[in-house]
Short mmCIF file of C-alpha atoms and ligand atoms in Angstrom, two decimals:
data_model
loop_
_atom_site.label_atom_id
_atom_site.label_comp_id
_atom_site.label_asym_id
_atom_site.label_seq_id
_atom_site.Cartn_x
_atom_site.Cartn_y
_atom_site.Cartn_z
CA MET A 12 2.06 11.78 5.27
CA SER A 13 3.32 13.02 9.08
CA PHE A 14 2.94 10.64 11.75
CA GLN A 15 -0.96 9.85 12.97
CA HIS A 16 -1.56 10.33 16.86
CA VAL A 17 -5.22 9.01 16.56
CA CYS A 18 -8.14 9.07 19.01
CA VAL A 19 -10.18 6.63 19.02
CA LEU A 20 -14.05 7.53 19.80
CA GLY A 21 -16.32 4.06 20.47
CA ALA A 22 -13.01 1.48 20.31
CA THR A 23 -14.99 -1.08 22.39
CA GLY A 24 -17.69 -1.20 19.34
CA SER A 25 -17.07 -2.72 15.93
CA ILE A 26 -15.79 0.27 13.86
CA GLY A 27 -13.62 0.89 17.22
CA ILE A 28 -12.27 -2.84 16.88
CA SER A 29 -11.25 -2.74 13.12
CA THR A 30 -9.55 0.81 13.10
CA LEU A 31 -7.19 -0.73 15.87
CA ASP A 32 -6.76 -3.71 14.09
CA VAL A 33 -5.68 -1.32 10.83
CA ILE A 34 -3.75 0.91 13.08
CA ALA A 35 -1.72 -1.75 14.71
CA ARG A 36 -0.45 -2.94 11.48
CA HIS A 37 1.45 0.65 10.85
CA PRO A 38 3.33 1.19 13.91
CA GLU A 39 5.77 3.37 11.84
CA ARG A 40 3.22 5.88 10.60
CA MET A 41 0.51 5.74 13.31
CA ALA A 42 -0.29 5.56 17.11
CA VAL A 43 -2.98 5.21 19.49
CA TYR A 44 -3.25 8.31 21.54
CA ALA A 45 -6.76 7.65 22.96
CA VAL A 46 -9.39 5.16 23.25
CA SER A 47 -12.82 5.39 24.39
CA GLY A 48 -15.25 2.88 25.34
CA HIS A 49 -18.98 3.14 27.02
CA THR A 50 -19.57 -0.26 28.81
CA ARG A 51 -16.92 -3.40 27.92
CA MET A 52 -14.43 -2.05 30.48
CA GLU A 53 -12.46 -5.52 30.47
CA LEU A 54 -11.99 -4.96 26.51
CA LEU A 55 -11.22 -1.50 26.59
CA ALA A 56 -8.68 -2.33 29.42
CA GLN A 57 -7.27 -4.81 26.67
CA GLN A 58 -7.38 -2.59 24.14
CA ALA A 59 -5.52 0.38 26.07
CA ARG A 60 -3.07 -1.50 26.75
CA ASP A 61 -1.97 -3.63 23.61
CA SER A 62 -2.33 -0.08 21.80
CA ALA A 63 -0.10 1.48 24.74
CA ALA A 64 -2.83 4.42 24.42
CA ARG A 65 -2.15 7.54 26.36
CA VAL A 66 -5.71 8.30 27.53
CA VAL A 67 -8.54 6.34 28.29
CA LEU A 68 -12.13 7.83 28.40
CA VAL A 69 -14.80 6.51 30.16
CA PRO A 70 -18.58 7.16 30.84
CA ASP A 71 -18.91 7.17 34.79
CA GLU A 72 -16.81 6.75 37.85
CA ALA A 73 -18.50 3.55 38.00
CA ALA A 74 -17.22 2.22 34.50
CA ARG A 75 -13.26 4.03 35.86
CA SER A 76 -13.25 1.52 38.81
CA ARG A 77 -14.51 -1.33 36.95
CA PHE A 78 -11.94 -0.01 34.44
CA LEU A 79 -8.95 -0.20 37.05
CA ALA A 80 -10.37 -3.71 38.64
CA ALA A 81 -9.79 -5.12 34.98
CA TRP A 82 -6.27 -3.46 34.19
CA GLN A 83 -3.59 -6.25 34.13
CA GLY A 84 -0.81 -4.04 34.69
CA GLY A 85 1.83 -1.94 32.75
CA VAL A 86 1.66 1.56 32.21
CA LEU A 87 -1.52 3.10 33.46
CA PRO A 88 -2.92 5.49 31.26
CA GLU A 89 -4.81 8.58 32.04
CA ILE A 90 -8.40 7.92 32.71
CA ARG A 91 -10.29 10.89 31.74
CA VAL A 92 -14.14 10.51 32.82
CA GLY A 93 -17.38 11.83 31.18
CA ALA A 94 -19.09 12.75 27.98
CA GLN A 95 -17.40 16.44 27.90
CA ALA A 96 -13.79 14.39 27.82
CA LEU A 97 -15.00 12.59 25.18
CA ALA A 98 -15.12 16.42 23.09
CA ASP A 99 -11.94 18.05 24.90
CA THR A 100 -9.68 14.44 23.77
CA ALA A 101 -10.81 14.99 20.43
CA ALA A 102 -9.91 18.61 20.16
CA ASP A 103 -6.55 17.72 22.29
CA PRO A 104 -3.59 19.46 20.58
CA GLN A 105 -1.57 15.91 20.75
CA VAL A 106 -3.83 14.38 18.77
CA THR A 107 -3.66 14.79 14.98
CA THR A 108 -6.97 12.06 13.79
CA VAL A 109 -10.05 11.17 15.25
CA MET A 110 -12.35 8.30 14.67
CA ALA A 111 -15.90 8.94 15.29
CA ALA A 112 -16.99 5.72 15.88
CA ILE A 113 -19.84 6.21 18.97
CA ILE A 114 -23.27 4.83 17.94
CA GLY A 115 -26.28 7.42 17.54
CA ALA A 116 -26.58 11.11 18.41
CA ALA A 117 -24.23 10.62 21.56
CA GLY A 118 -21.13 11.20 19.04
CA LEU A 119 -22.32 14.46 18.10
CA PRO A 120 -20.55 16.97 20.38
CA SER A 121 -17.04 15.02 20.19
CA ALA A 122 -16.95 14.58 16.40
CA LEU A 123 -17.86 17.88 15.94
CA ALA A 124 -15.25 18.95 19.01
CA ALA A 125 -12.87 17.13 16.39
CA ALA A 126 -13.96 19.23 13.49
CA ARG A 127 -13.60 22.64 14.94
CA ALA A 128 -9.95 21.82 16.43
CA GLY A 129 -9.38 20.99 12.61
CA LYS A 130 -8.50 17.56 12.67
CA ARG A 131 -8.44 14.51 10.28
CA VAL A 132 -11.96 13.23 11.15
CA LEU A 133 -12.98 9.88 10.02
CA LEU A 134 -16.49 10.05 10.12
CA ALA A 135 -18.10 6.85 10.79
CA ASN A 136 -20.55 8.50 13.43
CA LYS A 137 -23.62 8.97 10.75
CA GLU A 138 -26.03 10.20 13.05
CA ALA A 139 -23.78 13.55 13.34
CA LEU A 140 -24.38 13.97 10.05
CA VAL A 141 -27.68 13.14 9.82
CA ALA A 142 -28.84 15.17 13.24
CA ALA A 143 -26.66 18.21 12.40
CA GLY A 144 -25.39 18.42 9.05
CA ARG A 145 -25.00 21.82 8.36
CA ILE A 146 -23.63 22.53 11.67
CA PHE A 147 -20.96 19.86 10.89
CA MET A 148 -20.02 20.69 7.07
CA GLN A 149 -19.77 24.49 8.52
CA ALA A 150 -17.52 23.09 11.61
CA VAL A 151 -15.61 21.38 8.64
CA GLN A 152 -14.84 23.82 6.94
CA GLU A 153 -14.04 27.28 9.57
CA GLY A 154 -11.36 24.86 11.51
CA GLY A 155 -10.17 23.40 8.60
CA ALA A 156 -10.60 20.03 8.96
CA GLN A 157 -9.73 16.96 6.54
CA LEU A 158 -13.07 14.69 6.83
CA MET A 159 -13.10 11.14 5.53
CA PRO A 160 -16.31 9.24 4.88
CA ILE A 161 -15.77 5.78 6.67
CA ASP A 162 -19.58 4.26 5.81
CA SER A 163 -18.76 1.81 2.78
CA GLU A 164 -20.62 3.72 0.33
CA HIS A 165 -19.43 6.63 1.31
CA SER A 166 -16.03 6.06 1.21
CA ALA A 167 -16.83 4.35 -2.07
CA ILE A 168 -18.33 7.55 -3.50
CA TYR A 169 -14.90 9.50 -1.80
CA GLN A 170 -13.10 7.34 -4.08
CA CYS A 171 -15.19 7.13 -7.29
CA LEU A 172 -14.96 11.49 -7.11
CA ALA A 173 -11.34 11.41 -6.89
CA GLY A 174 -9.94 13.84 -9.11
CA GLU A 175 -13.75 15.39 -9.31
CA LEU A 176 -14.05 16.88 -5.91
CA PRO A 177 -13.99 21.00 -4.96
CA ALA A 178 -10.65 22.18 -2.95
CA GLU A 179 -13.42 23.19 -0.69
CA PRO A 180 -15.74 20.83 1.37
CA GLY A 181 -19.69 21.46 0.70
CA GLN A 182 -19.14 22.52 -2.72
CA PRO A 183 -20.93 20.25 -5.54
CA VAL A 184 -19.14 18.55 -7.90
CA ALA A 185 -19.61 20.17 -11.26
CA ALA A 186 -19.67 17.13 -13.38
CA LEU A 187 -22.26 14.64 -10.99
CA ARG A 188 -25.19 13.30 -12.19
CA ARG A 189 -26.49 11.16 -9.56
CA LEU A 190 -24.82 9.19 -7.05
CA LEU A 191 -25.88 5.56 -6.79
CA VAL A 192 -25.70 4.35 -3.19
CA THR A 193 -26.20 0.21 -2.98
CA ALA A 194 -28.10 -1.42 -0.41
CA SER A 195 -27.53 -5.05 0.37
CA GLY A 196 -31.84 -4.76 1.57
CA GLY A 197 -30.81 -6.84 5.07
CA PRO A 198 -32.08 -9.82 6.18
CA PHE A 199 -35.61 -9.03 5.04
CA ARG A 200 -35.06 -8.30 1.31
CA SER A 201 -37.63 -10.53 0.10
CA ARG A 202 -39.81 -11.46 3.17
CA SER A 203 -43.71 -10.14 3.20
CA LEU A 204 -44.99 -7.19 5.13
CA ALA A 205 -47.25 -9.69 6.85
CA GLU A 206 -44.02 -12.52 8.07
CA LEU A 207 -42.22 -9.01 9.17
CA ASP A 208 -44.87 -8.56 11.98
CA GLU A 209 -42.78 -11.50 14.33
CA VAL A 210 -39.35 -10.92 13.48
CA THR A 211 -36.96 -11.36 16.64
CA PRO A 212 -34.02 -8.67 17.30
CA GLU A 213 -31.58 -11.73 16.63
CA GLN A 214 -33.04 -12.26 13.16
CA ALA A 215 -33.24 -8.66 12.80
CA CYS A 216 -29.52 -8.50 13.82
CA ALA A 217 -28.02 -11.63 11.46
CA HIS A 218 -26.54 -9.25 8.09
CA PRO A 219 -26.32 -11.65 5.52
CA ASN A 220 -23.08 -9.87 4.51
CA TRP A 221 -21.72 -7.67 7.44
CA SER A 222 -20.98 -7.87 10.93
CA MET A 223 -21.69 -4.66 12.51
CA GLY A 224 -23.00 -3.36 16.20
CA ARG A 225 -26.85 -4.71 17.07
CA LYS A 226 -28.18 -0.74 16.03
CA ILE A 227 -27.12 -0.57 12.47
CA SER A 228 -27.81 -4.05 12.02
CA VAL A 229 -31.38 -3.43 12.92
CA ASP A 230 -31.39 -0.57 11.03
CA SER A 231 -29.92 -1.95 8.05
CA ALA A 232 -32.90 -4.47 8.85
CA THR A 233 -35.37 -1.71 8.50
CA MET A 234 -33.13 -0.05 5.90
CA LEU A 235 -33.52 3.22 8.11
CA ASN A 236 -29.61 2.94 7.56
CA LYS A 237 -29.96 3.49 3.71
CA GLY A 238 -32.20 6.27 4.87
CA LEU A 239 -29.60 7.93 6.97
CA GLU A 240 -26.57 7.09 4.31
CA VAL A 241 -28.81 9.17 1.72
CA ILE A 242 -29.09 12.58 4.26
CA GLU A 243 -25.44 11.72 5.18
CA ALA A 244 -24.35 11.38 1.42
CA HIS A 245 -26.61 14.67 0.68
CA TRP A 246 -24.21 16.52 3.61
CA LEU A 247 -20.57 14.88 2.32
CA PHE A 248 -20.67 15.82 -1.40
CA SER A 249 -23.33 18.79 -1.45
CA VAL A 250 -25.52 16.88 -4.04
CA PRO A 251 -29.40 17.35 -3.73
CA VAL A 252 -31.84 14.68 -2.77
CA GLU A 253 -32.87 14.22 -6.26
CA GLN A 254 -29.64 13.03 -7.63
CA ILE A 255 -29.21 10.47 -4.63
CA ASP A 256 -30.72 7.23 -5.81
CA VAL A 257 -30.68 3.65 -3.80
CA VAL A 258 -30.20 0.16 -5.32
CA VAL A 259 -30.64 -2.81 -3.64
CA HIS A 260 -27.54 -5.01 -4.45
CA PRO A 261 -27.87 -7.99 -2.20
CA GLN A 262 -23.95 -9.51 -3.00
CA SER A 263 -22.87 -5.91 -0.82
CA VAL A 264 -19.14 -6.17 -3.63
CA ILE A 265 -20.18 -3.05 -5.18
CA HIS A 266 -19.94 -0.58 -2.38
CA SER A 267 -21.53 2.08 -4.07
CA MET A 268 -21.19 3.86 -7.69
CA VAL A 269 -21.40 8.03 -9.03
CA GLU A 270 -22.38 9.03 -12.61
CA TYR A 271 -21.52 11.30 -14.36
CA ILE A 272 -22.60 14.05 -16.89
CA ASP A 273 -21.27 12.11 -20.10
CA GLY A 274 -22.74 8.58 -18.81
CA SER A 275 -19.78 7.07 -16.85
CA VAL A 276 -20.53 5.13 -14.25
CA MET A 277 -17.67 4.72 -11.77
CA ALA A 278 -18.14 1.68 -9.22
CA GLN A 279 -15.91 1.03 -6.18
CA LEU A 280 -15.69 -2.81 -5.19
CA GLY A 281 -14.48 -4.85 -2.49
CA GLN A 282 -14.99 -7.56 0.28
CA PRO A 283 -17.61 -6.46 3.30
CA ASP A 284 -14.87 -5.64 5.29
CA MET A 285 -14.86 -2.32 6.75
CA ARG A 286 -11.01 -1.82 7.16
CA THR A 287 -11.01 -1.43 3.68
CA ALA A 288 -12.75 2.34 4.62
CA ILE A 289 -10.84 2.63 7.52
CA ALA A 290 -7.43 1.83 6.12
CA TYR A 291 -8.22 4.45 3.32
CA GLY A 292 -9.19 7.37 6.01
CA LEU A 293 -6.58 6.99 7.61
CA GLY A 294 -3.63 6.53 4.84
CA PHE A 295 -4.93 8.76 2.19
CA PRO A 296 -3.88 10.26 -0.24
CA GLU A 297 -1.74 7.24 0.29
CA ARG A 298 -2.94 3.35 0.61
CA LEU A 299 -2.81 1.17 3.09
CA TYR A 300 -2.47 -2.57 3.90
CA SER A 301 -5.45 -3.24 5.78
CA GLY A 302 -5.59 -6.83 6.12
CA VAL A 303 -8.63 -7.67 3.87
CA GLY A 304 -8.44 -10.66 1.47
CA LEU A 305 -8.81 -11.19 -2.32
CA LEU A 306 -12.08 -10.38 -3.94
CA ASP A 307 -12.76 -13.65 -5.66
CA LEU A 308 -15.25 -12.59 -8.70
CA ALA A 309 -15.17 -15.64 -10.11
CA THR A 310 -16.18 -17.70 -7.29
CA MET A 311 -18.94 -14.95 -6.78
CA GLY A 312 -20.38 -15.66 -10.34
CA ARG A 313 -22.77 -13.18 -10.53
CA LEU A 314 -23.68 -9.50 -8.80
CA ASP A 315 -27.83 -8.49 -8.77
CA PHE A 316 -29.71 -5.33 -8.53
CA GLU A 317 -32.85 -3.98 -7.96
CA GLN A 318 -35.33 -1.38 -6.93
CA PRO A 319 -35.69 -0.46 -3.39
CA ASP A 320 -38.94 -1.17 -2.39
CA PHE A 321 -40.74 1.61 -0.56
CA VAL A 322 -43.56 -0.25 0.99
CA ARG A 323 -41.72 -3.21 2.19
CA PHE A 324 -39.58 -0.67 4.32
CA PRO A 325 -41.19 2.36 5.36
CA CYS A 326 -38.20 3.52 6.63
CA LEU A 327 -36.31 4.39 3.83
CA ARG A 328 -39.58 5.92 2.65
CA LEU A 329 -39.34 8.44 5.91
CA ALA A 330 -35.60 8.86 5.54
CA TYR A 331 -35.96 10.79 1.75
CA ASP A 332 -39.10 12.55 3.30
CA ALA A 333 -37.76 13.90 5.95
CA LEU A 334 -34.67 15.41 3.66
CA ARG A 335 -37.60 17.25 1.79
CA SER A 336 -38.46 18.33 4.72
CA SER A 337 -36.21 20.47 6.85
CA GLN A 338 -33.10 19.40 9.25
CA ALA A 339 -35.69 19.77 12.21
CA ALA A 340 -37.24 16.65 10.49
CA CYS A 341 -34.10 14.58 10.13
CA VAL A 342 -33.33 15.24 13.77
CA THR A 343 -36.78 13.95 14.78
CA LEU A 344 -36.38 10.53 12.66
CA ASN A 345 -32.93 9.96 14.13
CA ALA A 346 -33.98 10.09 17.70
CA ALA A 347 -36.91 8.26 17.39
CA ASN A 348 -35.70 5.66 15.11
CA GLU A 349 -32.79 5.66 18.01
CA ILE A 350 -35.75 5.10 20.22
CA ALA A 351 -37.57 2.69 18.49
CA VAL A 352 -34.51 0.35 17.80
CA ASP A 353 -33.56 0.66 21.63
CA ARG A 354 -36.97 -0.56 22.69
CA PHE A 355 -37.35 -3.53 19.67
CA LEU A 356 -33.86 -4.65 21.08
CA GLU A 357 -35.14 -4.86 24.52
CA ARG A 358 -38.16 -6.67 22.93
CA GLN A 359 -40.70 -4.11 23.85
CA ILE A 360 -41.96 -3.18 20.94
CA GLY A 361 -42.36 -5.26 17.23
CA TYR A 362 -40.31 -4.70 14.13
CA THR A 363 -43.44 -3.29 12.51
CA GLN A 364 -43.82 -0.71 14.96
CA ILE A 365 -40.02 0.81 14.42
CA PRO A 366 -41.60 3.17 11.01
CA ALA A 367 -44.77 3.81 13.37
CA VAL A 368 -42.94 5.19 16.51
CA ILE A 369 -40.92 7.63 14.03
CA GLU A 370 -43.91 8.12 12.23
CA HIS A 371 -46.25 9.00 15.35
CA CYS A 372 -42.75 11.48 16.46
CA LEU A 373 -42.67 13.28 12.59
CA ASP A 374 -46.36 13.77 12.54
CA ARG A 375 -46.14 15.45 16.03
CA LEU A 376 -42.83 17.40 16.02
CA ASN A 377 -44.62 18.87 12.49
CA GLY A 378 -44.66 22.22 13.99
CA ARG A 379 -41.13 22.65 14.41
CA ALA A 380 -39.94 21.51 11.08
CA SER A 381 -39.99 25.56 9.80
CA GLN A 382 -37.61 25.76 13.13
CA ALA A 383 -34.01 27.26 11.75
CA LEU A 384 -31.46 24.94 13.94
CA GLU A 385 -28.17 26.69 13.66
CA ALA A 386 -26.24 26.24 16.96
CA LEU A 387 -25.65 22.38 18.14
CA GLU A 388 -28.09 23.51 21.42
CA GLY A 389 -31.63 23.61 19.25
CA VAL A 390 -30.55 20.06 17.67
CA LEU A 391 -29.60 18.78 21.04
CA GLU A 392 -33.13 19.90 22.56
CA LEU A 393 -34.82 18.68 19.35
CA ASP A 394 -33.30 15.37 20.06
CA SER A 395 -34.16 14.85 23.26
CA GLU A 396 -38.02 16.36 23.30
CA THR A 397 -38.52 13.74 20.11
CA ARG A 398 -36.65 10.88 22.32
CA SER A 399 -39.25 11.69 25.44
CA LEU A 400 -42.46 11.64 23.21
CA ALA A 401 -40.80 8.20 21.50
CA LEU A 402 -41.06 6.67 24.64
CA ASP A 403 -44.34 7.79 25.77
CA TYR A 404 -45.70 6.40 22.37
CA CYS A 405 -43.37 2.85 23.27
CA ARG A 406 -44.99 2.48 26.44
CA VAL A 407 -48.68 3.11 25.56
CA SER A 408 -48.36 0.51 22.38
CA ALA A 409 -45.64 -1.92 24.49
CA ARG A 410 -46.39 -5.26 23.77
CA ILE A 411 -45.86 -7.09 27.87
P1 NAD B 13 -21.65 -0.68 18.16
O1 NAD B 13 -22.37 -0.93 19.10
O2 NAD B 13 -20.53 -1.85 17.68
O3 NAD B 13 -20.04 0.48 19.14
C1 NAD B 13 -20.55 2.02 19.65
C2 NAD B 13 -19.40 2.36 20.44
O4 NAD B 13 -20.19 3.75 20.89
C3 NAD B 13 -19.05 1.21 21.62
O5 NAD B 13 -17.51 1.54 21.55
C4 NAD B 13 -19.52 1.83 22.54
O6 NAD B 13 -19.08 1.82 23.81
C5 NAD B 13 -20.19 3.48 21.98
N1 NAD B 13 -21.04 3.78 22.72
C6 NAD B 13 -22.73 3.63 22.75
N2 NAD B 13 -23.39 4.69 23.40
C7 NAD B 13 -22.58 5.37 23.92
C8 NAD B 13 -22.73 6.99 24.60
N3 NAD B 13 -23.80 7.08 24.89
N4 NAD B 13 -21.47 7.49 24.91
C9 NAD B 13 -20.15 7.72 24.23
N5 NAD B 13 -19.86 5.76 23.40
C10 NAD B 13 -20.64 5.29 23.23
O7 NAD B 13 -21.36 0.42 16.84
P2 NAD B 13 -20.58 -0.23 15.56
O8 NAD B 13 -21.58 -0.87 14.81
O9 NAD B 13 -18.94 0.30 15.84
O10 NAD B 13 -20.97 1.16 14.83
C11 NAD B 13 -20.34 2.90 15.38
C12 NAD B 13 -20.91 4.18 14.52
O11 NAD B 13 -20.55 3.67 13.00
C13 NAD B 13 -22.53 4.13 14.21
O12 NAD B 13 -22.69 5.10 13.91
C14 NAD B 13 -22.43 3.49 12.82
O13 NAD B 13 -23.80 3.64 11.99
C15 NAD B 13 -21.14 3.37 12.27
N6 NAD B 13 -20.90 2.38 10.93
C16 NAD B 13 -21.01 0.80 11.42
C17 NAD B 13 -20.55 0.46 10.75
C18 NAD B 13 -20.50 -0.98 10.82
O14 NAD B 13 -19.80 -2.30 9.98
N7 NAD B 13 -20.32 -1.80 12.02
C19 NAD B 13 -20.90 0.65 9.15
C20 NAD B 13 -20.84 1.60 8.61
C21 NAD B 13 -20.86 3.16 9.75
MG1 MG B 14 -23.15 1.48 5.28
#
């Protein structure tokens, strides 16, 4: 494999930090070309210095000033400002590889630009596929990009499909019977509906197995994250919704499974550490050392499995319904959830109101379900319409 120049979008986040950790272990194979951050400019300055990034991406002039104030000396990287710079840098001819690890639909334009420019795209930003699956997969195909899933479940499925994947992305795997996407069940796996009413952001963010950003941690608690992952799997592997099942597996050791028509089931196991999936995406088709330690099954003792509960976790049902319904419903699901989670983290709405916000938006925008979303503009328009609707709803039902 030739030397990789990596643009790390969302470097200051949980996935970004793990990505820089893996890259730093392989200076003979890869280097950081650019890092982006939306907040935490001190951390970004530190990362840019440590990785000797040539370009730094910041959201606005105020952030640029904070970055400069935090800069500790050494060769100052080029600073590019604004959202357009993210997409432009992802498509920069000097970049071979893009880690798309911005959170939420905000990461869609830059991930899409990387796909169109034919990069190796390490896709952590699942919201890009949820909101614009068809557009994104088409861009991958037309741009000749190499798409590597970074979500642990999808990396697991990719690894279990090795040897069976069609040469052309977007084509189905002939011998596949179903995908078994595992879910930890999050911190509230065994809580009753009544107990969920008073849940705080701190409790929702305390995931039993994985350490992640706050938004995805709440998504894991509501299991909306698993719903997004079902939609993500549908697009990544061209699998119809009827062939994608979720199985709750509290230990998070099996990261997902693939069942073939002959009855054979392949599973990928490992520690709950995203560096495994990141190293796989960076190194493919080779395997790279990731820094992840040994998996000690004997100490663990047992692996458990159970059915997901669609009553206690209505967000999972809403996501399945959206996927069955339309692309527009998926856009609305995602945007409404982003607002609802943000409002919950700001203590403006209660935990059990998150699915209510999503359901309200899906109901109100139901008429748009048949709308064809063939271009990014249509997706972004519906996304912002949903956000306004969700914000209004949250304001009315706010607790304080
Ligand atoms: P995070 O909140 O820790 O980091 C998000 C990054 O995006 C930060 O660098 C932040 O500065 C940047 N950002 C936020 N808003 C932005 C905006 N409007 N414009 C530009 N940049 C912005 O999130 P994370 O947990 O690292 O997750 C990143 C992505 O990876 C998400 O899509 C998430 O679903 C996915 N993912 C994360 C994990 C995990 O273990 N953390 C696992 C699987 C998938
Ligand atoms: Mg995941």
